Amino acid sequence: MPLLPIVKAGDPVLRQKTQPVQTIDEALLQLISDMFVTMYAAPGIGLAANQVGISRALAVIDLQPNKRRQPFVIINPVIKEKSGSLEEEEGCLSIPGFGGKVKRAEKVRVQALNEHGLPIDIEGEGLLARCLQHEIDHLNGKLYMTAFPWSRAYA
């Protein structure tokens, strides 16, 4: 399980909408495994496939509550509902050393597939809601730092 190189801001793959996953095969499962290893090593709590240079609509997430791993995968995710609002500090593995307050929905409901191809429905609030929105933004070619007017030159 090799560490994958994390793509940094400025790379075009981060600004392009990813392609839907059509087939879950051994190669995709290996990618998922490698993404988890890379995310934990970074360290981070979420990693989208395009952050490792692969334009596929999937992300790995583990908030690691109480320092216990609870990993999950979202494939072809879609935000179905949003409610509330919060503005909190975020960072990104593709934009090391930079953080900023980002306004996001406080609660979300996301539909996706898991690594077995089964449909999942995730209701998240707080940190989970922010992480889901952050990773799905990546899959849609959006970087959170573009919310700051001065940052357009860096995106």
PDB file of C-alpha atoms in Angstrom:
ATOM      1  CA  MET A   1       0.000   0.000   0.000  1.00  0.00           C
ATOM      2  CA  PRO A   2       2.026   2.927  -1.267  1.00  0.00           C
ATOM      3  CA  LEU A   3       1.531   6.533  -0.281  1.00  0.00           C
ATOM      4  CA  LEU A   4       0.036   8.462  -3.165  1.00  0.00           C
ATOM      5  CA  PRO A   5       1.309  11.939  -4.041  1.00  0.00           C
ATOM      6  CA  ILE A   6      -1.158  14.623  -2.965  1.00  0.00           C
ATOM      7  CA  VAL A   7      -1.854  17.118  -5.746  1.00  0.00           C
ATOM      8  CA  LYS A   8      -1.451  20.762  -4.737  1.00  0.00           C
ATOM      9  CA  ALA A   9      -3.499  23.845  -5.620  1.00  0.00           C
ATOM     10  CA  GLY A  10      -2.734  25.014  -9.133  1.00  0.00           C
ATOM     11  CA  ASP A  11      -2.957  21.520 -10.658  1.00  0.00           C
ATOM     12  CA  PRO A  12      -5.811  21.473 -13.219  1.00  0.00           C
ATOM     13  CA  VAL A  13      -7.202  18.130 -11.950  1.00  0.00           C
ATOM     14  CA  LEU A  14      -8.423  19.924  -8.808  1.00  0.00           C
ATOM     15  CA  ARG A  15     -10.543  22.371 -10.850  1.00  0.00           C
ATOM     16  CA  GLN A  16     -12.279  19.751 -13.009  1.00  0.00           C
ATOM     17  CA  LYS A  17     -15.467  17.869 -12.156  1.00  0.00           C
ATOM     18  CA  THR A  18     -14.599  14.211 -11.585  1.00  0.00           C
ATOM     19  CA  GLN A  19     -16.014  11.334 -13.632  1.00  0.00           C
ATOM     20  CA  PRO A  20     -18.608   9.037 -12.032  1.00  0.00           C
ATOM     21  CA  VAL A  21     -17.397   5.605 -10.958  1.00  0.00           C
ATOM     22  CA  GLN A  22     -18.975   3.022 -13.264  1.00  0.00           C
ATOM     23  CA  THR A  23     -17.436  -0.183 -11.910  1.00  0.00           C
ATOM     24  CA  ILE A  24     -16.137  -1.226  -8.537  1.00  0.00           C
ATOM     25  CA  ASP A  25     -13.292  -3.620  -9.255  1.00  0.00           C
ATOM     26  CA  GLU A  26      -9.993  -4.686  -7.651  1.00  0.00           C
ATOM     27  CA  ALA A  27      -8.174  -1.647  -9.054  1.00  0.00           C
ATOM     28  CA  LEU A  28     -10.710   0.714  -7.475  1.00  0.00           C
ATOM     29  CA  LEU A  29     -10.560  -1.131  -4.148  1.00  0.00           C
ATOM     30  CA  GLN A  30      -6.758  -0.841  -4.201  1.00  0.00           C
ATOM     31  CA  LEU A  31      -7.054   2.884  -4.921  1.00  0.00           C
ATOM     32  CA  ILE A  32      -9.410   3.243  -1.944  1.00  0.00           C
ATOM     33  CA  SER A  33      -6.978   1.388   0.297  1.00  0.00           C
ATOM     34  CA  ASP A  34      -4.053   3.517  -0.895  1.00  0.00           C
ATOM     35  CA  MET A  35      -6.109   6.685  -0.362  1.00  0.00           C
ATOM     36  CA  PHE A  36      -6.783   5.737   3.263  1.00  0.00           C
ATOM     37  CA  VAL A  37      -3.073   5.088   3.865  1.00  0.00           C
ATOM     38  CA  THR A  38      -2.234   8.449   2.265  1.00  0.00           C
ATOM     39  CA  MET A  39      -4.921  10.324   4.223  1.00  0.00           C
ATOM     40  CA  TYR A  40      -3.823   8.878   7.577  1.00  0.00           C
ATOM     41  CA  ALA A  41      -0.152   9.624   6.832  1.00  0.00           C
ATOM     42  CA  ALA A  42      -0.852  13.245   5.835  1.00  0.00           C
ATOM     43  CA  PRO A  43      -2.653  13.385   8.421  1.00  0.00           C
ATOM     44  CA  GLY A  44      -6.166  14.306   7.381  1.00  0.00           C
ATOM     45  CA  ILE A  45      -9.812  13.367   7.881  1.00  0.00           C
ATOM     46  CA  GLY A  46     -10.875  13.265   4.226  1.00  0.00           C
ATOM     47  CA  LEU A  47      -9.320  12.769   0.816  1.00  0.00           C
ATOM     48  CA  ALA A  48     -10.953  12.990  -2.629  1.00  0.00           C
ATOM     49  CA  ALA A  49      -9.624  10.957  -5.558  1.00  0.00           C
ATOM     50  CA  ASN A  50      -8.716  14.053  -7.573  1.00  0.00           C
ATOM     51  CA  GLN A  51      -6.468  15.123  -4.686  1.00  0.00           C
ATOM     52  CA  VAL A  52      -4.259  12.196  -5.664  1.00  0.00           C
ATOM     53  CA  GLY A  53      -4.561  13.048  -9.363  1.00  0.00           C
ATOM     54  CA  ILE A  54      -7.366  10.630 -10.265  1.00  0.00           C
ATOM     55  CA  SER A  55     -10.521  12.139 -11.728  1.00  0.00           C
ATOM     56  CA  ARG A  56     -13.037   9.713 -10.209  1.00  0.00           C
ATOM     57  CA  ALA A  57     -16.029  10.613  -8.028  1.00  0.00           C
ATOM     58  CA  LEU A  58     -14.958   9.009  -4.784  1.00  0.00           C
ATOM     59  CA  ALA A  59     -13.600  10.098  -1.426  1.00  0.00           C
ATOM     60  CA  VAL A  60     -12.448   8.480   1.782  1.00  0.00           C
ATOM     61  CA  ILE A  61     -13.361   9.925   5.178  1.00  0.00           C
ATOM     62  CA  ASP A  62     -12.501   9.156   8.785  1.00  0.00           C
ATOM     63  CA  LEU A  63     -13.123  11.764  11.466  1.00  0.00           C
ATOM     64  CA  GLN A  64     -11.317   9.484  13.943  1.00  0.00           C
ATOM     65  CA  PRO A  65     -13.495  10.330  16.952  1.00  0.00           C
ATOM     66  CA  ASN A  66     -11.632   9.754  20.213  1.00  0.00           C
ATOM     67  CA  LYS A  67      -8.637   8.701  18.080  1.00  0.00           C
ATOM     68  CA  ARG A  68     -10.508   5.590  16.944  1.00  0.00           C
ATOM     69  CA  ARG A  69     -10.710   4.867  13.252  1.00  0.00           C
ATOM     70  CA  GLN A  70     -14.156   4.736  11.676  1.00  0.00           C
ATOM     71  CA  PRO A  71     -13.378   4.891   7.950  1.00  0.00           C
ATOM     72  CA  PHE A  72     -15.973   5.066   5.224  1.00  0.00           C
ATOM     73  CA  VAL A  73     -16.055   5.604   1.472  1.00  0.00           C
ATOM     74  CA  ILE A  74     -18.411   7.706  -0.619  1.00  0.00           C
ATOM     75  CA  ILE A  75     -18.671   6.912  -4.321  1.00  0.00           C
ATOM     76  CA  ASN A  76     -20.643   9.159  -6.698  1.00  0.00           C
ATOM     77  CA  PRO A  77     -21.941  11.226  -3.753  1.00  0.00           C
ATOM     78  CA  VAL A  78     -24.759  13.744  -4.070  1.00  0.00           C
ATOM     79  CA  ILE A  79     -25.905  16.181  -1.394  1.00  0.00           C
ATOM     80  CA  LYS A  80     -29.674  15.744  -1.197  1.00  0.00           C
ATOM     81  CA  GLU A  81     -30.508  18.086   1.678  1.00  0.00           C
ATOM     82  CA  LYS A  82     -28.840  20.974   3.507  1.00  0.00           C
ATOM     83  CA  SER A  83     -29.957  22.946   6.537  1.00  0.00           C
ATOM     84  CA  GLY A  84     -28.588  25.468   8.966  1.00  0.00           C
ATOM     85  CA  SER A  85     -25.398  27.404   8.617  1.00  0.00           C
ATOM     86  CA  LEU A  86     -22.045  27.542  10.320  1.00  0.00           C
ATOM     87  CA  GLU A  87     -18.742  29.235   9.651  1.00  0.00           C
ATOM     88  CA  GLU A  88     -15.652  27.447  10.888  1.00  0.00           C
ATOM     89  CA  GLU A  89     -11.957  27.098  10.134  1.00  0.00           C
ATOM     90  CA  GLU A  90     -11.010  24.611   7.425  1.00  0.00           C
ATOM     91  CA  GLY A  91      -7.786  23.372   5.971  1.00  0.00           C
ATOM     92  CA  CYS A  92      -6.970  21.155   3.019  1.00  0.00           C
ATOM     93  CA  LEU A  93      -4.286  18.606   2.207  1.00  0.00           C
ATOM     94  CA  SER A  94      -3.980  20.156  -1.275  1.00  0.00           C
ATOM     95  CA  ILE A  95      -3.382  23.612   0.197  1.00  0.00           C
ATOM     96  CA  PRO A  96      -0.867  22.936   2.980  1.00  0.00           C
ATOM     97  CA  GLY A  97      -0.253  25.634   5.539  1.00  0.00           C
ATOM     98  CA  PHE A  98      -3.380  27.600   4.683  1.00  0.00           C
ATOM     99  CA  GLY A  99      -6.650  27.775   6.606  1.00  0.00           C
ATOM    100  CA  GLY A 100      -9.666  30.000   6.619  1.00  0.00           C
ATOM    101  CA  LYS A 101     -13.222  30.314   7.851  1.00  0.00           C
ATOM    102  CA  VAL A 102     -15.696  28.801   5.422  1.00  0.00           C
ATOM    103  CA  LYS A 103     -19.483  29.097   5.578  1.00  0.00           C
ATOM    104  CA  ARG A 104     -21.205  25.751   5.101  1.00  0.00           C
ATOM    105  CA  ALA A 105     -24.501  24.041   5.895  1.00  0.00           C
ATOM    106  CA  GLU A 106     -24.652  22.790   9.473  1.00  0.00           C
ATOM    107  CA  LYS A 107     -26.449  19.573   8.474  1.00  0.00           C
ATOM    108  CA  VAL A 108     -26.457  17.586   5.239  1.00  0.00           C
ATOM    109  CA  ARG A 109     -27.890  14.375   3.868  1.00  0.00           C
ATOM    110  CA  VAL A 110     -25.732  12.663   1.266  1.00  0.00           C
ATOM    111  CA  GLN A 111     -26.566   9.726  -0.968  1.00  0.00           C
ATOM    112  CA  ALA A 112     -23.706   7.673  -2.373  1.00  0.00           C
ATOM    113  CA  LEU A 113     -22.447   4.146  -2.914  1.00  0.00           C
ATOM    114  CA  ASN A 114     -20.065   2.401  -0.551  1.00  0.00           C
ATOM    115  CA  GLU A 115     -17.040   0.340  -1.601  1.00  0.00           C
ATOM    116  CA  HIS A 116     -19.329  -2.689  -2.139  1.00  0.00           C
ATOM    117  CA  GLY A 117     -21.527  -0.775  -4.580  1.00  0.00           C
ATOM    118  CA  LEU A 118     -24.385  -0.581  -2.090  1.00  0.00           C
ATOM    119  CA  PRO A 119     -26.393   2.632  -1.708  1.00  0.00           C
ATOM    120  CA  ILE A 120     -25.801   4.553   1.509  1.00  0.00           C
ATOM    121  CA  ASP A 121     -27.579   7.538   3.007  1.00  0.00           C
ATOM    122  CA  ILE A 122     -25.443   9.607   5.388  1.00  0.00           C
ATOM    123  CA  GLU A 123     -26.872  12.287   7.631  1.00  0.00           C
ATOM    124  CA  GLY A 124     -24.136  14.459   9.043  1.00  0.00           C
ATOM    125  CA  GLU A 125     -23.913  17.552  11.173  1.00  0.00           C
ATOM    126  CA  GLY A 126     -21.057  19.644  12.496  1.00  0.00           C
ATOM    127  CA  LEU A 127     -17.638  18.309  11.515  1.00  0.00           C
ATOM    128  CA  LEU A 128     -19.062  15.407   9.494  1.00  0.00           C
ATOM    129  CA  ALA A 129     -21.300  17.776   7.504  1.00  0.00           C
ATOM    130  CA  ARG A 130     -18.342  20.085   6.810  1.00  0.00           C
ATOM    131  CA  CYS A 131     -16.102  17.198   5.775  1.00  0.00           C
ATOM    132  CA  LEU A 132     -18.729  15.743   3.431  1.00  0.00           C
ATOM    133  CA  GLN A 133     -19.286  19.153   1.798  1.00  0.00           C
ATOM    134  CA  HIS A 134     -15.530  19.789   1.526  1.00  0.00           C
ATOM    135  CA  GLU A 135     -14.823  16.445  -0.183  1.00  0.00           C
ATOM    136  CA  ILE A 136     -17.862  16.686  -2.481  1.00  0.00           C
ATOM    137  CA  ASP A 137     -16.727  20.191  -3.453  1.00  0.00           C
ATOM    138  CA  HIS A 138     -13.381  18.646  -4.453  1.00  0.00           C
ATOM    139  CA  LEU A 139     -15.178  16.084  -6.605  1.00  0.00           C
ATOM    140  CA  ASN A 140     -17.027  18.963  -8.299  1.00  0.00           C
ATOM    141  CA  GLY A 141     -13.788  20.831  -9.023  1.00  0.00           C
ATOM    142  CA  LYS A 142     -14.145  23.406  -6.238  1.00  0.00           C
ATOM    143  CA  LEU A 143     -11.500  24.423  -3.733  1.00  0.00           C
ATOM    144  CA  TYR A 144     -12.652  26.052  -0.514  1.00  0.00           C
ATOM    145  CA  MET A 145     -10.053  28.812  -0.748  1.00  0.00           C
ATOM    146  CA  THR A 146     -11.802  30.297  -3.785  1.00  0.00           C
ATOM    147  CA  ALA A 147     -14.330  31.667  -1.292  1.00  0.00           C
ATOM    148  CA  PHE A 148     -11.693  34.272  -0.419  1.00  0.00           C
ATOM    149  CA  PRO A 149     -11.417  37.047  -3.081  1.00  0.00           C
ATOM    150  CA  TRP A 150      -7.621  37.397  -2.773  1.00  0.00           C
ATOM    151  CA  SER A 151      -7.099  33.679  -3.385  1.00  0.00           C
ATOM    152  CA  ARG A 152      -8.199  33.461  -7.029  1.00  0.00           C
ATOM    153  CA  ALA A 153      -4.612  33.894  -8.189  1.00  0.00           C
ATOM    154  CA  TYR A 154      -3.621  30.778  -6.244  1.00  0.00           C
ATOM    155  CA  ALA A 155      -6.422  28.481  -7.366  1.00  0.00           C
TER     156      ALA A 155
END
